[in-house]
Each structure stands twice: as structure tokens, then as C-alpha cells.
Amino acid sequence: MTIREFHAYAKERLSCIYTGEEIRALAERLLEHCCSLPKYALYTEPNRELPSSANGKISPLKWVEELAQGRPLQYLLGYEHFCGHKINVNSNVLIPRPETEELVQLILERHTTGKLTIADICTGSGCIAWALAAALPPDAAIEGYDISAGALEVAIGQASNFPAVKKAPQFYRIDILREALPERPYNIIVSNPPYVLQSERAQMRRNVCSEEPDIALFVPDEEPLLFYSAIARQAAFRLASGGSLYFEINERFGQQVCRMLEEEGFSKIELHKDLFGKERFTSAQLR
């Protein structure tokens, strides 16, 4: 089978789930991972024969079939790239998104010096916590919290991808809706909590809603700010004076989140758009 034929096969099998551009990107990654071919071979060597042996790796055709069944490529690979780092993932955690990289960048643009204590709530894979640990001075103390033991296992295991981080984040199990954060002052609290409404499930691709963990995705339609309100109430007592609170949000509820933050006593409340022009983040400061 040539590279051109492989790409045609991938388009035939995956067009019911992915766009043409997405299928090209998937084909590039499969050629690289399964066949040790450069991504650009898809365009520069379309008539090249795929190697008959994958040197013990899974055949790219088999992975196309897995993708056609709705399995995310990142779960097949076991990782995703985030803020320039390799982040291990499995079905216990959400796959890190580019939008969340923007949240990390927003924090790093505003906090570059000083001894920082940071809490990352609903940490999942730990991608936010580890990316901050890699970019901030080594005296930054970063903690990650999640209700899922499986997610925390993944987050702790990221250490092998960050050998240069001198002070690794510490991870703890907590139900943020029912339990309190430790009684210590934080300079930053950040969270990318569940924010997809149950009613939005029908609009989602099956490779997301049937594969990624519900517990990290969905909130009841009648309580769209469930996690934001709970975290903001705790942040009002746990942030140091002048401390900052950062959220990734559902684009439908930006104004509601801002009003809630004002009611909880926060100031300097800002709504930030992502690269797609959607209201995706809020930042606020404790008065």
C-alpha cells in the first residue's frame, strides 16, 4: 500500500467523524508513529510504499479502524502535546486542548516572579500544574486536586516527562463540591472544571462523549455554574490578599460567571476570548 492509498483509505473510513483537514493531520501522525515516516511524506512521497514491517509497532491500518470506532488518537498513542511538553493520557483523563494552553499562557504572562503557591483544581492529567511547574521559578509550590483516583495516578506519573522540574507538583484527592482546600494562602487558584451541559452531549462527537470521562466533562443543565460557584466560594477564603482566580469556562456562560465572581467579592474581573474568538476564560482578583 502506498502513502496515497493509505490516506484515501483513512478518508473513506473516518469521514463520518472527522473533517478532511483533521484526517490529514491524523494520517500524518500515524505515518510518523507507526511507520517512522516524516509527516511531510504524505505530500512529498505519496507513491512511497508503506514499510511491510512496523518494527513491532501497531499497523496504521489497525489504528484507522480504532479511530473509526471512535477511539481518540491520543488514547491510542498514550500522550498529547501540551505547552511544548508530552502529557500522558488515558481514558481516566480529558485530552488536553489548545484552549487550555492559552489559559496557562495567560497565567504566565501575569505571574513571572515571586514565590507562588498555586492550586490547580480539577487537575485531571495534571497538564496545567506541570506546565506551570516547568515555566515558573523552582520555588513555586504547585498542588493539583481531583476527585478521580485514576486521574491522579496519571497526573503523578507525568514526572517522567518533566525531568528538569526541580519541584514537582503535589497531587491530592478531593471532592471540591463537598470538601475544603487546605487552610493555607494561595497566590493563584486555577481550574478547568466540568462545564459541558448534559443537553450538549447530543451535539458532541462520539469520540469525545463516549470515550472521555463523563465526570470531567458534564454538569447538570440546571446547575451550569456548579463547579465555578463552589471553587469561587472556597477561593474567597483561601486566596491570599490580592490573589488571583482563573477559570476556563463554557462560552455560553461568561457573563454569568463574571456576575457570580462579583457577588463572591472578587474584583478586576475580566472575560478573555480564545484564539477562536469565543469567551473561554475569566480572571479575577481577591479584593
Coordinates of C-alpha atoms in Angstrom, one line a residue:
M1 CA 0.0 0.0 0.0
T2 CA 1.3 3.4 -0.9
I3 CA 1.0 6.5 1.3
R4 CA -1.5 7.9 -1.1
E5 CA -3.6 4.8 -0.9
F6 CA -3.3 4.8 2.9
H7 CA -4.6 8.4 3.0
A8 CA -7.5 7.5 0.7
Y9 CA -8.4 4.6 3.0
A10 CA -8.3 6.8 6.1
K11 CA -10.6 9.3 4.4
E12 CA -13.0 6.6 3.5
R13 CA -13.2 5.2 7.0
L14 CA -13.0 8.4 9.0
S15 CA -15.0 11.0 7.1
C16 CA -18.1 10.2 9.2
I17 CA -16.3 11.5 12.2
Y18 CA -13.6 13.9 11.1
T19 CA -13.1 16.7 8.6
G20 CA -10.7 16.3 5.7
E21 CA -8.2 18.6 7.4
E22 CA -8.4 16.5 10.6
I23 CA -8.0 13.3 8.7
R24 CA -4.8 14.6 7.0
A25 CA -3.4 15.5 10.5
L26 CA -4.3 12.0 11.8
A27 CA -2.7 10.4 8.8
E28 CA 0.5 12.4 9.4
R29 CA 0.7 11.3 13.0
L30 CA 0.0 7.7 12.1
L31 CA 2.7 7.7 9.4
E32 CA 5.2 9.2 11.9
H33 CA 4.3 6.9 14.9
C34 CA 3.6 3.6 13.2
C35 CA 5.9 3.8 10.2
S36 CA 8.7 6.1 11.4
L37 CA 8.0 8.3 8.3
P38 CA 8.1 12.1 8.4
K39 CA 4.8 13.8 8.4
Y40 CA 5.5 15.6 5.2
A41 CA 5.8 12.3 3.4
L42 CA 2.1 12.5 2.9
Y43 CA 2.7 15.3 0.5
T44 CA 6.2 14.8 -0.8
E45 CA 6.2 11.0 -1.3
P46 CA 2.6 9.9 -1.9
N47 CA 3.7 6.9 -4.1
R48 CA 6.1 5.6 -1.5
E49 CA 5.2 2.1 -0.2
L50 CA 4.4 1.8 3.4
P51 CA 7.0 -0.5 5.2
S52 CA 5.9 -4.1 5.3
S53 CA 7.1 -4.3 8.9
A54 CA 6.3 -1.7 11.6
N55 CA 9.2 -2.9 13.8
G56 CA 6.8 -4.2 16.4
K57 CA 4.5 -1.2 16.2
I58 CA 0.8 -1.4 15.6
S59 CA -0.2 -1.2 11.9
P60 CA -1.5 2.2 10.9
L61 CA -4.4 0.4 9.2
K62 CA -5.4 -1.2 12.5
W63 CA -5.3 2.2 14.2
V64 CA -7.5 3.7 11.4
E65 CA -10.1 1.0 12.4
E66 CA -9.8 2.0 16.1
L67 CA -10.3 5.7 15.1
A68 CA -13.3 4.7 13.1
Q69 CA -14.8 3.1 16.2
G70 CA -14.5 6.4 18.0
R71 CA -11.2 5.9 19.9
P72 CA -9.3 9.2 20.2
L73 CA -5.8 9.0 18.7
Q74 CA -4.3 10.5 21.8
Y75 CA -5.6 7.5 23.8
L76 CA -4.1 5.1 21.3
L77 CA -0.7 6.9 21.4
G78 CA -0.9 7.4 25.2
Y79 CA 0.0 11.0 25.1
E80 CA -0.7 14.5 23.8
H81 CA 1.5 17.6 23.4
F82 CA 0.7 20.5 25.7
C83 CA 2.6 23.7 26.0
G84 CA 5.6 22.1 24.4
H85 CA 5.6 19.1 26.7
K86 CA 4.5 15.5 26.4
I87 CA 1.5 14.7 28.6
N88 CA 0.5 11.1 29.2
V89 CA -3.3 10.4 28.8
N90 CA -5.7 7.6 29.1
S91 CA -9.4 7.2 29.4
N92 CA -9.3 8.4 33.0
V93 CA -8.5 12.0 31.9
L94 CA -9.6 14.5 29.4
I95 CA -7.3 15.0 26.4
P96 CA -5.6 18.5 26.8
R97 CA -6.9 21.1 24.4
P98 CA -5.2 24.0 22.8
E99 CA -7.6 26.4 24.5
T100 CA -6.2 25.2 27.9
E101 CA -2.7 26.1 26.7
E102 CA -4.0 29.7 26.3
L103 CA -5.1 29.6 30.0
V104 CA -1.6 28.6 31.1
Q105 CA -0.1 31.3 28.9
L106 CA -2.5 33.9 30.5
I107 CA -1.2 33.0 33.9
L108 CA 2.4 33.0 32.9
E109 CA 2.1 36.4 31.3
R110 CA 0.8 37.9 34.6
H111 CA 2.9 35.9 37.2
T112 CA 6.6 35.6 36.4
T113 CA 8.3 36.5 39.7
G114 CA 7.7 36.0 43.4
K115 CA 7.3 32.8 45.5
L116 CA 4.0 31.5 44.3
T117 CA 1.7 28.9 45.9
I118 CA -0.8 27.6 43.3
A119 CA -3.8 25.3 43.5
D120 CA -5.0 23.6 40.3
I121 CA -8.5 22.3 40.9
C122 CA -10.0 19.5 38.8
T123 CA -6.4 18.9 37.6
G124 CA -7.2 15.8 35.5
S125 CA -4.0 14.8 33.7
G126 CA -2.1 17.5 35.6
C127 CA -1.3 19.3 32.4
I128 CA -1.8 22.8 33.8
A129 CA 0.1 22.0 37.0
W130 CA 3.1 20.5 35.2
A131 CA 3.2 23.2 32.5
L132 CA 3.3 25.9 35.2
A133 CA 5.9 24.0 37.2
A134 CA 8.1 23.8 34.1
A135 CA 7.8 27.5 33.3
L136 CA 7.8 29.2 36.8
P137 CA 10.8 29.7 39.1
P138 CA 11.7 26.5 41.0
D139 CA 10.4 27.9 44.3
A140 CA 6.8 27.8 43.1
A141 CA 4.7 25.4 45.1
I142 CA 2.0 23.8 43.0
E143 CA -0.7 21.5 44.1
G144 CA -3.3 19.6 42.0
Y145 CA -6.6 18.4 43.2
D146 CA -9.1 16.0 41.7
I147 CA -11.9 13.6 42.7
S148 CA -10.7 10.8 40.4
A149 CA -8.1 8.4 41.7
G150 CA -7.4 7.3 38.2
A151 CA -6.8 10.9 37.0
L152 CA -4.4 11.5 39.9
E153 CA -2.4 8.4 39.0
V154 CA -1.9 9.8 35.5
A155 CA -1.0 13.3 36.9
I156 CA 1.6 11.9 39.3
G157 CA 3.0 9.7 36.5
Q158 CA 3.8 12.8 34.4
A159 CA 7.0 13.2 36.4
S160 CA 8.9 11.1 33.8
N161 CA 8.1 13.7 31.2
F162 CA 9.4 16.6 33.2
P163 CA 12.9 15.6 34.4
A164 CA 14.0 19.3 34.5
V165 CA 11.3 20.3 37.0
K166 CA 13.1 20.6 40.4
K167 CA 10.0 20.9 42.5
A168 CA 7.3 18.6 41.2
P169 CA 3.6 19.4 41.8
Q170 CA 1.9 17.6 44.6
F171 CA -1.4 15.9 43.9
Y172 CA -4.3 15.2 46.2
R173 CA -7.7 13.6 46.1
I174 CA -10.6 15.9 47.0
D175 CA -14.3 16.3 46.2
I176 CA -14.2 20.1 45.7
L177 CA -18.0 20.2 45.9
R178 CA -18.0 18.8 49.4
E179 CA -14.5 19.2 50.8
A180 CA -12.4 22.2 51.6
L181 CA -9.0 23.0 50.3
P182 CA -6.2 23.0 52.9
E183 CA -6.1 26.1 55.2
R184 CA -3.2 27.9 53.6
P185 CA -3.0 31.0 51.5
Y186 CA -2.7 30.6 47.7
N187 CA -1.5 33.2 45.3
I188 CA -3.2 31.6 42.4
I189 CA -6.2 29.2 42.1
V190 CA -6.8 27.9 38.6
S191 CA -9.4 25.5 37.3
N192 CA -10.7 23.9 34.1
P193 CA -13.6 22.1 35.7
P194 CA -16.5 20.2 34.1
Y195 CA -18.6 22.7 32.2
V196 CA -20.4 21.0 29.4
L197 CA -24.2 20.8 29.8
Q198 CA -25.8 17.4 29.7
S199 CA -28.0 18.7 26.9
E200 CA -25.0 19.5 24.8
R201 CA -24.0 15.8 24.8
A202 CA -26.0 15.2 21.7
Q203 CA -24.0 17.8 19.7
M204 CA -20.7 16.3 20.6
R205 CA -18.7 13.8 18.6
R206 CA -18.8 10.2 19.8
N207 CA -15.0 10.1 20.1
V208 CA -15.4 12.7 22.9
C209 CA -18.7 12.0 24.7
S210 CA -18.3 8.2 24.6
E211 CA -14.6 7.9 25.3
E212 CA -13.5 10.8 27.6
P213 CA -14.6 10.6 31.2
D214 CA -18.1 12.0 31.9
I215 CA -17.0 13.1 35.4
A216 CA -14.6 15.5 33.9
L217 CA -17.0 16.9 31.2
F218 CA -20.6 17.3 32.2
V219 CA -22.7 19.3 34.6
P220 CA -26.5 19.3 35.1
D221 CA -28.3 21.7 32.8
E222 CA -30.0 23.3 35.9
E223 CA -26.6 24.0 37.5
P224 CA -24.2 25.3 34.8
L225 CA -22.0 27.1 37.3
L226 CA -21.9 24.2 39.8
F227 CA -18.1 24.0 40.0
Y228 CA -17.4 27.7 39.4
S229 CA -19.5 28.7 42.3
A230 CA -18.1 26.1 44.7
I231 CA -14.5 27.0 43.8
A232 CA -15.1 30.7 43.9
R233 CA -16.6 30.4 47.4
Q234 CA -13.5 28.5 48.6
A235 CA -11.1 30.8 46.8
A236 CA -12.6 33.8 48.7
F237 CA -11.3 32.2 51.9
R238 CA -8.1 30.5 50.6
L239 CA -6.5 33.1 48.3
A240 CA -4.0 35.5 49.8
S241 CA -4.8 39.2 49.7
G242 CA -4.6 40.2 46.1
G243 CA -4.5 36.6 44.9
S244 CA -5.8 35.6 41.5
L245 CA -8.5 33.2 40.3
Y246 CA -8.5 31.8 36.8
F247 CA -11.2 29.7 35.1
E248 CA -11.7 28.0 31.8
I249 CA -15.4 28.3 31.0
N250 CA -18.3 27.3 28.8
E251 CA -18.5 30.1 26.2
R252 CA -22.3 30.3 26.9
F253 CA -21.9 31.4 30.5
G254 CA -19.2 34.1 30.5
Q255 CA -21.3 36.9 31.8
Q256 CA -22.9 34.7 34.4
V257 CA -19.5 33.6 35.7
C258 CA -18.4 37.2 35.9
R259 CA -21.5 38.2 37.9
M260 CA -21.1 35.3 40.2
L261 CA -17.4 36.3 40.9
E262 CA -18.5 39.8 41.7
E263 CA -21.1 38.5 44.1
E264 CA -18.4 36.4 45.8
G265 CA -16.4 39.5 46.5
F266 CA -13.8 39.4 43.6
S267 CA -12.6 42.5 41.7
K268 CA -10.7 43.2 38.5
I269 CA -12.9 40.6 36.8
E270 CA -12.1 40.0 33.2
L271 CA -13.5 37.9 30.4
H272 CA -11.0 36.6 27.9
K273 CA -11.5 35.2 24.4
D274 CA -9.6 32.3 23.0
L275 CA -8.0 32.2 19.5
F276 CA -11.3 31.3 18.0
G277 CA -13.0 34.4 19.4
K278 CA -15.0 32.5 22.0
E279 CA -15.3 33.8 25.6
R280 CA -13.3 31.0 27.1
F281 CA -11.6 32.3 30.3
T282 CA -12.2 34.5 33.3
S283 CA -9.7 36.1 35.6
A284 CA -10.4 37.8 38.9
Q285 CA -8.6 39.1 42.0
L286 CA -9.5 38.9 45.6
R287 CA -10.3 42.3 47.0

